[in-house]
mmCIF file of N, CA, C and O in Angstrom:
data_model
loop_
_atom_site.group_PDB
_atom_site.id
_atom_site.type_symbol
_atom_site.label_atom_id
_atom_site.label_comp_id
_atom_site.label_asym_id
_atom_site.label_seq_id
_atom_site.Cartn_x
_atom_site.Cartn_y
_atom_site.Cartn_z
ATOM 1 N N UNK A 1 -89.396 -66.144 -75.594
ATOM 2 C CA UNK A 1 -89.361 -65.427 -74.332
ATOM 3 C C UNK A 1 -87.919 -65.119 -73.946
ATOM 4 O O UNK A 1 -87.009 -65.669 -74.566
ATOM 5 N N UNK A 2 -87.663 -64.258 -72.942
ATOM 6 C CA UNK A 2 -86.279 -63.692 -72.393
ATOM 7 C C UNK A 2 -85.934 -65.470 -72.195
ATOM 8 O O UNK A 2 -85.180 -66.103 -72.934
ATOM 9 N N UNK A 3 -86.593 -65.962 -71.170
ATOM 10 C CA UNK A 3 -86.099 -67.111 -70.578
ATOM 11 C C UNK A 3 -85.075 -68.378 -71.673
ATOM 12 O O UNK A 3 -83.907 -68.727 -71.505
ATOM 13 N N UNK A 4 -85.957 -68.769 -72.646
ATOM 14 C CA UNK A 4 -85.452 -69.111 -74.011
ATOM 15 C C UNK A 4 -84.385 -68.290 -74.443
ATOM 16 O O UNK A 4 -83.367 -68.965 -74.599
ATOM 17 N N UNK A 5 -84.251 -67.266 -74.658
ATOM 18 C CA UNK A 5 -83.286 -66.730 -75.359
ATOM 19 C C UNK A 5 -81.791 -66.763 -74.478
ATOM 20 O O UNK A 5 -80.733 -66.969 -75.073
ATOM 21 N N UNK A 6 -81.837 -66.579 -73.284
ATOM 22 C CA UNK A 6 -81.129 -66.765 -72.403
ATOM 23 C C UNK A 6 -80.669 -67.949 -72.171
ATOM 24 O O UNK A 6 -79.530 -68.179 -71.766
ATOM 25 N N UNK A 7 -81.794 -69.036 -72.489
ATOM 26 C CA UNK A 7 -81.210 -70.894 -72.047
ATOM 27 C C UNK A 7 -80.172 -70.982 -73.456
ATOM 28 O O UNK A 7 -79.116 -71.614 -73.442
ATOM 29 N N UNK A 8 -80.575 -70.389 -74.399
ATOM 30 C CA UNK A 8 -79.973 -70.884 -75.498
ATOM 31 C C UNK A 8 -78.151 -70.245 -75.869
ATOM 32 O O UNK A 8 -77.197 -70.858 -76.347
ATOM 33 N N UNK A 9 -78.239 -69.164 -75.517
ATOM 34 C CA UNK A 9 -77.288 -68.077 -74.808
ATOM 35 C C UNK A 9 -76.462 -68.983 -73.990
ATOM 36 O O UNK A 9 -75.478 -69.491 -74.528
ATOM 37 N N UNK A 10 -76.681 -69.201 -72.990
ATOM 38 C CA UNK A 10 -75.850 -70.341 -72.227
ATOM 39 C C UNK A 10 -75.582 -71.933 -72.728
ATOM 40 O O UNK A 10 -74.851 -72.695 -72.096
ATOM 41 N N UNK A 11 -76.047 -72.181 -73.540
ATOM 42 C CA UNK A 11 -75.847 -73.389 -73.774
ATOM 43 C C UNK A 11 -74.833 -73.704 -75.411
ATOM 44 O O UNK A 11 -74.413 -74.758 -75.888
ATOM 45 N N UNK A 12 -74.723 -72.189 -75.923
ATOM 46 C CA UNK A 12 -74.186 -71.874 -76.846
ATOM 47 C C UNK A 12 -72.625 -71.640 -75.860
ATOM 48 O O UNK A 12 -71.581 -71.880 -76.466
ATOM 49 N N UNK A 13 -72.567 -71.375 -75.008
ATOM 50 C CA UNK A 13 -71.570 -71.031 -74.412
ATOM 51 C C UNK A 13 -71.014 -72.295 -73.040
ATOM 52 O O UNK A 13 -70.133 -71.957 -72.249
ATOM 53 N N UNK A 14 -71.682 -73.713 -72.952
ATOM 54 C CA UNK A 14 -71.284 -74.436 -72.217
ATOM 55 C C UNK A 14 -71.090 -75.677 -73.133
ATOM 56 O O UNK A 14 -71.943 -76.001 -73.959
ATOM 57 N N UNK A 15 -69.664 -76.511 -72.904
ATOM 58 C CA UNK A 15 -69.560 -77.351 -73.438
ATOM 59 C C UNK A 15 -70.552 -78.439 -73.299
ATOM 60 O O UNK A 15 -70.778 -78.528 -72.092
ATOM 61 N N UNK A 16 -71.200 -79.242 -73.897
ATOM 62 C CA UNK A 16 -72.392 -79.369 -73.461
ATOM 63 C C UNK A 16 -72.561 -81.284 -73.699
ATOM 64 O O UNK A 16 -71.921 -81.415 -74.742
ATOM 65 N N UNK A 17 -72.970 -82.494 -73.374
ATOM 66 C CA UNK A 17 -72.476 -83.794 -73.803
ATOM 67 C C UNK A 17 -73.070 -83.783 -75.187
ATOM 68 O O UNK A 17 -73.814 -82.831 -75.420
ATOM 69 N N UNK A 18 -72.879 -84.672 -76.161
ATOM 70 C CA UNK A 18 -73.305 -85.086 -77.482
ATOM 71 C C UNK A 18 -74.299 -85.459 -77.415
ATOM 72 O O UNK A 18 -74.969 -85.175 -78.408
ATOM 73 N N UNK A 19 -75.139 -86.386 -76.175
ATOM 74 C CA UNK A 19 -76.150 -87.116 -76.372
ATOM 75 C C UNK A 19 -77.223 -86.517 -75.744
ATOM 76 O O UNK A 19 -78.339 -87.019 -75.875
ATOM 77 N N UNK A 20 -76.991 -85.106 -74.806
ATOM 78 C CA UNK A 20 -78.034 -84.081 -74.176
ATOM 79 C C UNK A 20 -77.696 -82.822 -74.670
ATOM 80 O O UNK A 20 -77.144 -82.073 -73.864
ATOM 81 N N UNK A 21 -77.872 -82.453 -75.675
ATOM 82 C CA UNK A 21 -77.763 -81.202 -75.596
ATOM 83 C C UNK A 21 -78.637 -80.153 -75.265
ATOM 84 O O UNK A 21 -78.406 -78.952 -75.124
ATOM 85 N N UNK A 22 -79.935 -80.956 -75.140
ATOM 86 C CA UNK A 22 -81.153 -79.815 -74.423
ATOM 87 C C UNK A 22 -81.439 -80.039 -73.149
ATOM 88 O O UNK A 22 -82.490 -79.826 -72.546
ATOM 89 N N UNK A 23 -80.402 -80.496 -72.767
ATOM 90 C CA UNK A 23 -80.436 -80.622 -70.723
ATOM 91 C C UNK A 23 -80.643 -79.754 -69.815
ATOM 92 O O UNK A 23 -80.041 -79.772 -68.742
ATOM 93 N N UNK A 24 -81.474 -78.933 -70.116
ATOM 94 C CA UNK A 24 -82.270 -78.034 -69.379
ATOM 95 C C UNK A 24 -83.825 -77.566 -69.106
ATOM 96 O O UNK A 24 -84.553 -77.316 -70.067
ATOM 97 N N UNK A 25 -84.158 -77.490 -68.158
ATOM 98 C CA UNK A 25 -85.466 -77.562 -67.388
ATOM 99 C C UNK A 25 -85.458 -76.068 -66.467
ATOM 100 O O UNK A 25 -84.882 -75.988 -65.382
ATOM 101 N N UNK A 26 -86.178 -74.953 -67.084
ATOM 102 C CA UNK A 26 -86.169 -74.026 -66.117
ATOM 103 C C UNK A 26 -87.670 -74.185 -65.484
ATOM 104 O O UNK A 26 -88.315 -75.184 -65.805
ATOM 105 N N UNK A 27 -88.148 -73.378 -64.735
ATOM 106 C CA UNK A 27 -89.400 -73.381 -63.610
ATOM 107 C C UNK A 27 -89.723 -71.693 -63.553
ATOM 108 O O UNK A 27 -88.754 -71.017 -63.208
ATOM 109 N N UNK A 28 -90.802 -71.060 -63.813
ATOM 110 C CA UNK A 28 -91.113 -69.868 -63.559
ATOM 111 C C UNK A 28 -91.942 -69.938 -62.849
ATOM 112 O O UNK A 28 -92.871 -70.650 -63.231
ATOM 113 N N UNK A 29 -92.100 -69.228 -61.367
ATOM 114 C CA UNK A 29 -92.645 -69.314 -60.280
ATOM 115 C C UNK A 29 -93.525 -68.446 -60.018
ATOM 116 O O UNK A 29 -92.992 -67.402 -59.642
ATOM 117 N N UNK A 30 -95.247 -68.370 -60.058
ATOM 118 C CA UNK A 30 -96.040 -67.579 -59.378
ATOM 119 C C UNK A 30 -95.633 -66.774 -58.580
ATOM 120 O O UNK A 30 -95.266 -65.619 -58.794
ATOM 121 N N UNK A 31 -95.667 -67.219 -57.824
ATOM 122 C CA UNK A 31 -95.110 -66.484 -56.281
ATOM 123 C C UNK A 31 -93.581 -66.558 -55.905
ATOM 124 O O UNK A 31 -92.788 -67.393 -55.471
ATOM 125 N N UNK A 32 -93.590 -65.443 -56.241
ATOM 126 C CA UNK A 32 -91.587 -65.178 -56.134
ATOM 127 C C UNK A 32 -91.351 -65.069 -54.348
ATOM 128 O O UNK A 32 -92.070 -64.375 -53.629
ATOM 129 N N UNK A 33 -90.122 -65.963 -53.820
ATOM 130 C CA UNK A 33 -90.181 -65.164 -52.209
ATOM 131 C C UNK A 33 -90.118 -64.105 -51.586
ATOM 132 O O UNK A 33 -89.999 -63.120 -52.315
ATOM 133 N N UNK A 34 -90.156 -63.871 -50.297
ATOM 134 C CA UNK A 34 -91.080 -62.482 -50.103
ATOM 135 C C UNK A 34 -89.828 -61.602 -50.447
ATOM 136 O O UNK A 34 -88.688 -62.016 -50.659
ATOM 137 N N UNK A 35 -90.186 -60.542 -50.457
ATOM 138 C CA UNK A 35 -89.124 -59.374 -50.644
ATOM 139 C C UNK A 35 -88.251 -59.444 -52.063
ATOM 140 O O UNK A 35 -87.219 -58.792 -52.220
ATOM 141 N N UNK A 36 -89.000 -60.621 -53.406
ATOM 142 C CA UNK A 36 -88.173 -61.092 -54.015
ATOM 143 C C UNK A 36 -89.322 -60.176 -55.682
ATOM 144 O O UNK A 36 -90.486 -59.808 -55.529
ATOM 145 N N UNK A 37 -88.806 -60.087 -56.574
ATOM 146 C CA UNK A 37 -89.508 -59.424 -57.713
ATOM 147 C C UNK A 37 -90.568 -60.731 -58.390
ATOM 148 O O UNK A 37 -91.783 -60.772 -58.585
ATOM 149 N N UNK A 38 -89.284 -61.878 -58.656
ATOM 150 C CA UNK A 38 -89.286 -62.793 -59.028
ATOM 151 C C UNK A 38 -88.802 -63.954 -58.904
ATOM 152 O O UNK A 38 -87.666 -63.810 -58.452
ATOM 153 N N UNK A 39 -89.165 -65.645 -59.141
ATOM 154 C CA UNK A 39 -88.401 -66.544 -58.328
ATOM 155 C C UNK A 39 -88.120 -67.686 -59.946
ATOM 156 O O UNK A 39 -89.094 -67.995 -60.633
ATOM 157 N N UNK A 40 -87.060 -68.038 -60.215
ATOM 158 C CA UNK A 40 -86.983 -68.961 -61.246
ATOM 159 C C UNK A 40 -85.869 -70.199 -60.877
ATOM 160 O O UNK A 40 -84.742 -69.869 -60.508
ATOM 161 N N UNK A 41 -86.163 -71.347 -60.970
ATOM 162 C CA UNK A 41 -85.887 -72.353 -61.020
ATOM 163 C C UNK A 41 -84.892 -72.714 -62.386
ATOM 164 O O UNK A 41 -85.221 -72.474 -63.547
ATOM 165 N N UNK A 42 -83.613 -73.342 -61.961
ATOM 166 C CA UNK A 42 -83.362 -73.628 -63.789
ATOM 167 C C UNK A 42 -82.492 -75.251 -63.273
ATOM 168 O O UNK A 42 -81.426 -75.295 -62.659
ATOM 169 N N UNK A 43 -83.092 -76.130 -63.612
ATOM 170 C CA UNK A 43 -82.139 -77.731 -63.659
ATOM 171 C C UNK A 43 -81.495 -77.748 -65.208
ATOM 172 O O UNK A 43 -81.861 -77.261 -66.277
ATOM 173 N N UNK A 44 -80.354 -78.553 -64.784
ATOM 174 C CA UNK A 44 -79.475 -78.613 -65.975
ATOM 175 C C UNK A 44 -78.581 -80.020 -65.397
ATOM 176 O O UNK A 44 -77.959 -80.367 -64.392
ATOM 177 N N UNK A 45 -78.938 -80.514 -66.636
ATOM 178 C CA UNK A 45 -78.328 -82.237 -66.656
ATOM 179 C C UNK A 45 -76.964 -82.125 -67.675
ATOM 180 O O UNK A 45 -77.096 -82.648 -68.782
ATOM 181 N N UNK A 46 -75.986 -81.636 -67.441
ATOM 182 C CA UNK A 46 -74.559 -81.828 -67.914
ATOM 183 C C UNK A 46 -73.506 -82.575 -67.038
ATOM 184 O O UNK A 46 -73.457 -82.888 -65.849
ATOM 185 N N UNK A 47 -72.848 -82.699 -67.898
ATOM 186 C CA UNK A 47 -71.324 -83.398 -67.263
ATOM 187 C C UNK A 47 -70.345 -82.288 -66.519
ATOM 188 O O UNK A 47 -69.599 -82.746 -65.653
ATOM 189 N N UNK A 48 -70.291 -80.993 -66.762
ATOM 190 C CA UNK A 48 -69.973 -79.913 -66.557
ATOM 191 C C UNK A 48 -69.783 -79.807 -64.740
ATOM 192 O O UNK A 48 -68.827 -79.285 -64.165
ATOM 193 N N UNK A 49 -70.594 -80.250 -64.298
ATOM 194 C CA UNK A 49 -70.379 -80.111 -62.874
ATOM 195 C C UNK A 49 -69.037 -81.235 -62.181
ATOM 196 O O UNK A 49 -68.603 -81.456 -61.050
ATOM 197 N N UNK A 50 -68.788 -81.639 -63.308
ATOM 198 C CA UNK A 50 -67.525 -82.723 -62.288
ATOM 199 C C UNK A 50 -66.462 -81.425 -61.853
ATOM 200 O O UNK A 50 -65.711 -81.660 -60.906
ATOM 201 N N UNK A 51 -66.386 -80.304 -62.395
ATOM 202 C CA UNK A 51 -65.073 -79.368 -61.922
ATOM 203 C C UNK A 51 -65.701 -79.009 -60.670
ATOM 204 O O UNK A 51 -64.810 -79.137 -59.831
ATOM 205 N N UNK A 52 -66.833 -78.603 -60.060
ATOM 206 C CA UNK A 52 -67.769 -78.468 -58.904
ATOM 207 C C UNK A 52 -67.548 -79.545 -57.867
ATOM 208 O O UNK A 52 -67.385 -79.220 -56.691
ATOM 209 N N UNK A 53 -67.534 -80.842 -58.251
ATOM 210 C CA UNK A 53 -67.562 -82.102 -57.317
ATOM 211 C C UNK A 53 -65.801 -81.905 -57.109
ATOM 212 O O UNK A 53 -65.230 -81.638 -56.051
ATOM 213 N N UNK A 54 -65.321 -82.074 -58.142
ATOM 214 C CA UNK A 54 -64.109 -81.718 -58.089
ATOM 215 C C UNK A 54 -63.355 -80.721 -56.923
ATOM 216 O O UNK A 54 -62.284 -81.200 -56.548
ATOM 217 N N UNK A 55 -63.656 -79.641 -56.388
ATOM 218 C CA UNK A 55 -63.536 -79.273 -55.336
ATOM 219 C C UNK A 55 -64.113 -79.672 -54.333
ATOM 220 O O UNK A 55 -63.424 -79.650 -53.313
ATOM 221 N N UNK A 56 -65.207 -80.060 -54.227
ATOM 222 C CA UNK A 56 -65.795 -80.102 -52.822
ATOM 223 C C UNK A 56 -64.953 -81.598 -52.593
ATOM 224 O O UNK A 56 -64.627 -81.895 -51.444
ATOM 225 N N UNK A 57 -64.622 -82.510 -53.722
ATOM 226 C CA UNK A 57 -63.785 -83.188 -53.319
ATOM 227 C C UNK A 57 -62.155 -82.749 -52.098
ATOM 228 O O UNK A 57 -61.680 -83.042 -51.000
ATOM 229 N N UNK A 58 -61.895 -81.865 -53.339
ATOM 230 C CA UNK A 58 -60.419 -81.498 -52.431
ATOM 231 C C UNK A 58 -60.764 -80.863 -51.029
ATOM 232 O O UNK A 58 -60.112 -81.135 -50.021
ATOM 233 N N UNK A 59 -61.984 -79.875 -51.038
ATOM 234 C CA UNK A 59 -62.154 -79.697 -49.613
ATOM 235 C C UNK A 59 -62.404 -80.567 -48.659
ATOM 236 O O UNK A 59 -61.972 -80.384 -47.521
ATOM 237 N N UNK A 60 -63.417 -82.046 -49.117
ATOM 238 C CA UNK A 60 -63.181 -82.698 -48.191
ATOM 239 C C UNK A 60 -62.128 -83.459 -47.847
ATOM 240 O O UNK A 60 -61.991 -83.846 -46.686
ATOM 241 N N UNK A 61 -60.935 -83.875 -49.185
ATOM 242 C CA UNK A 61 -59.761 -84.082 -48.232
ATOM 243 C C UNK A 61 -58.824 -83.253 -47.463
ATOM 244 O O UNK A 61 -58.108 -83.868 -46.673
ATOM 245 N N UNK A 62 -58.700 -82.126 -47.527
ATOM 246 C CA UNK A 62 -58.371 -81.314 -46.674
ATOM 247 C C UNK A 62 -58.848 -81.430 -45.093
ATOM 248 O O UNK A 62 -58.154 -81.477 -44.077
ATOM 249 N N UNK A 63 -60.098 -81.454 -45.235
ATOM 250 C CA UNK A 63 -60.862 -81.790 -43.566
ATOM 251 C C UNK A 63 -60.509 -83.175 -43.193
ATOM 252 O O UNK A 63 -60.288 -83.576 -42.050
ATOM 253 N N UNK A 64 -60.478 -83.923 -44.385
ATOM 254 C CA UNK A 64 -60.531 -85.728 -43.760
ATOM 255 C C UNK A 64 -58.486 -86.064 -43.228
ATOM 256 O O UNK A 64 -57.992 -86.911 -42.484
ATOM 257 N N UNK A 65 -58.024 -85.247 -43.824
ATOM 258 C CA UNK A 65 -56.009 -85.096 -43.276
ATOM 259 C C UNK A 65 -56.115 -85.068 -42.611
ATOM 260 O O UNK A 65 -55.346 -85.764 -41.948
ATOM 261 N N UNK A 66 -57.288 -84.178 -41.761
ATOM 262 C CA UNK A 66 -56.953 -83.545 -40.338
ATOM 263 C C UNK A 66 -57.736 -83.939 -39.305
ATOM 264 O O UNK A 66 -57.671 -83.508 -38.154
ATOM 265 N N UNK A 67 -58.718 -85.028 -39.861
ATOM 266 C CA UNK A 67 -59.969 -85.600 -39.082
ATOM 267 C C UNK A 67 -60.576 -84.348 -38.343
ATOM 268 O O UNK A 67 -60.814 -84.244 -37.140
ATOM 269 N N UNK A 68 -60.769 -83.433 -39.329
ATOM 270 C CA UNK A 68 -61.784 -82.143 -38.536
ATOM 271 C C UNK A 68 -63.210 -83.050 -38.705
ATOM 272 O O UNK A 68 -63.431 -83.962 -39.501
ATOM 273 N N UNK A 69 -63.948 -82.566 -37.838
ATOM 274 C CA UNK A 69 -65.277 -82.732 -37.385
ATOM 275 C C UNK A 69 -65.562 -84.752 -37.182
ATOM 276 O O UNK A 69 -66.453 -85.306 -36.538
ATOM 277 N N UNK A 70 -64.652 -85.271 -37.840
ATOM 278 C CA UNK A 70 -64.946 -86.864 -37.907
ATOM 279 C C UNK A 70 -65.283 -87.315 -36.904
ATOM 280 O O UNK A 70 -66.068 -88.232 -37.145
ATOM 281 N N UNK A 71 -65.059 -87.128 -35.380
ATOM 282 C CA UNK A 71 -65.689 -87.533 -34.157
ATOM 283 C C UNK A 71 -67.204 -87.320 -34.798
ATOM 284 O O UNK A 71 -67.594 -88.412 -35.211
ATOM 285 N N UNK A 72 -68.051 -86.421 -34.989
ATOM 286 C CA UNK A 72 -69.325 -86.380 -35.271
ATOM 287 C C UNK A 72 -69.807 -87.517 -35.848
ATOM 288 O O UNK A 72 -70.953 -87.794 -35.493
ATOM 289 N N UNK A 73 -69.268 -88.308 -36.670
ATOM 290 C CA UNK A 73 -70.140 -89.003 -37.318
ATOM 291 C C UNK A 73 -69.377 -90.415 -37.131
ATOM 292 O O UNK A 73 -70.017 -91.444 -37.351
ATOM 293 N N UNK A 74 -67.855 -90.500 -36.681
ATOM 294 C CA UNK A 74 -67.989 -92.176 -36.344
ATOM 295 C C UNK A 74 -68.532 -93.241 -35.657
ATOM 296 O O UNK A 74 -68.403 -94.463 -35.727
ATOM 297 N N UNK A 75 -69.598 -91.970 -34.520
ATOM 298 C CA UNK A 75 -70.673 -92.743 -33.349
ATOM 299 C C UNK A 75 -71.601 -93.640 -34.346
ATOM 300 O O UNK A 75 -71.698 -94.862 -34.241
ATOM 301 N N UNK A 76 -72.391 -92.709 -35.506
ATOM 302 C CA UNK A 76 -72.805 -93.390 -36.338
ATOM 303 C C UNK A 76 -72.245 -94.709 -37.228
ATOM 304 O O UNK A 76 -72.609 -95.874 -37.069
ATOM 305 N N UNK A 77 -71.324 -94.242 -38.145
ATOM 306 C CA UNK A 77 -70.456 -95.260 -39.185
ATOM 307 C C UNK A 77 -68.811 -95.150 -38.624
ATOM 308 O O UNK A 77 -68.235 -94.460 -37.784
ATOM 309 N N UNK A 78 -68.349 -96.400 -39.729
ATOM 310 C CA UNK A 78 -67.085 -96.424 -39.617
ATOM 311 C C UNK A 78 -66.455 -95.836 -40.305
ATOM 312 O O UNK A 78 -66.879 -95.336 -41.347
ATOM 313 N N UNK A 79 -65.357 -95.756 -39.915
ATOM 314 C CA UNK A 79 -63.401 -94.475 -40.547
ATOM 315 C C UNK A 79 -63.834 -95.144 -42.048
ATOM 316 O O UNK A 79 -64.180 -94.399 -42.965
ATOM 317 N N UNK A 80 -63.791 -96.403 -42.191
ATOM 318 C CA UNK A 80 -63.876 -96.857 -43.869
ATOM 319 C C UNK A 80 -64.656 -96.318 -44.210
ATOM 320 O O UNK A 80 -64.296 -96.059 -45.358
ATOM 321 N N UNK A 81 -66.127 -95.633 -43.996
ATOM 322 C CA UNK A 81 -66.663 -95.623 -45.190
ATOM 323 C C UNK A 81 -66.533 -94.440 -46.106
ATOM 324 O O UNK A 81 -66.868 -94.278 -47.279
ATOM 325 N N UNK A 82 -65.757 -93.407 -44.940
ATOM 326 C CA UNK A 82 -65.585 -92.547 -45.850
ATOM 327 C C UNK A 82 -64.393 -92.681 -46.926
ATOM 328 O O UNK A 82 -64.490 -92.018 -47.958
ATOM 329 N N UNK A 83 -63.547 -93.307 -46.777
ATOM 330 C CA UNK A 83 -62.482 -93.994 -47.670
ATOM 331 C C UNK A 83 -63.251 -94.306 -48.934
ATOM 332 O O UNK A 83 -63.169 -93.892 -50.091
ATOM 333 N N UNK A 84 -64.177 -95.347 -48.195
ATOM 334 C CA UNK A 84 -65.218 -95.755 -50.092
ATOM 335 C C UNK A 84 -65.880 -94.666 -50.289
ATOM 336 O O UNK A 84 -66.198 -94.527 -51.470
ATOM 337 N N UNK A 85 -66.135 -94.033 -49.761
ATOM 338 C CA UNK A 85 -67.148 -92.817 -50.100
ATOM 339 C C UNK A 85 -66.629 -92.030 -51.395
ATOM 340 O O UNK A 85 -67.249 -91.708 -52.409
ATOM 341 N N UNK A 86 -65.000 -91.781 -50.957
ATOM 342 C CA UNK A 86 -64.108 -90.778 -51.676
ATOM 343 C C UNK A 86 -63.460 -91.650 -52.493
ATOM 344 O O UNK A 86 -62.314 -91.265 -52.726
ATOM 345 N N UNK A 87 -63.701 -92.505 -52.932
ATOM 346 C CA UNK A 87 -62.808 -93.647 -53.621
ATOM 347 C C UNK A 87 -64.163 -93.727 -54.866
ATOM 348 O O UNK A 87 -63.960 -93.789 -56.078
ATOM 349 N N UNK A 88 -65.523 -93.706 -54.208
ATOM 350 C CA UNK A 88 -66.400 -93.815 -55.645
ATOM 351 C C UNK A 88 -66.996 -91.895 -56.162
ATOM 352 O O UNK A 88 -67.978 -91.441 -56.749
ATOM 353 N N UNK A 89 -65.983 -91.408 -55.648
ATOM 354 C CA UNK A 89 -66.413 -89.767 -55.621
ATOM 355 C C UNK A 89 -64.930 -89.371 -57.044
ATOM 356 O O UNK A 89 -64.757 -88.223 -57.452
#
């Protein structure tokens, strides 16, 4: 199918771990959302996303320098946990 030919297409082209190399799970959906042709699902279990975490890391230290929004949530928890938070991130 297109779908196959395409997973394989990408995976020929992503560095991919040694011990998963078929780390992918797509989903073809009956009912696509409205106004939509078609709706497809695709999970993918790689290591590849640490450059992804990797920013949202730096964005959140950028916000945490400046204690933007941190009133919101110290009513809840404490200043530390986001320290461990970003320390096991």
């Amino acid at each position: 199918t297109e779908v196959s030919r395409n997973v394989s297409r990408l995976g020929q082209q992503l560095d991919m771990i040694h011990w998963n190399e078929d780390g992918f799970k797509v989903g073809l959906c009956r009912v696509p959302p409205v106004g939509q042709d078609a709706a497809v699902l695709c999970l993918l279990n790689n290591c590849a996303v640490g450059s992804v975490l990797g920013e949202h890391r730096a964005r959140f230290d950028r916000l945490y320098l400046r204690k933007a929004h941190l009133h919101h949530y110290t009513q809840y928890v404490e200043e530390a946990t986001f320290d461990e938070a970003r320390a096991c991130v």
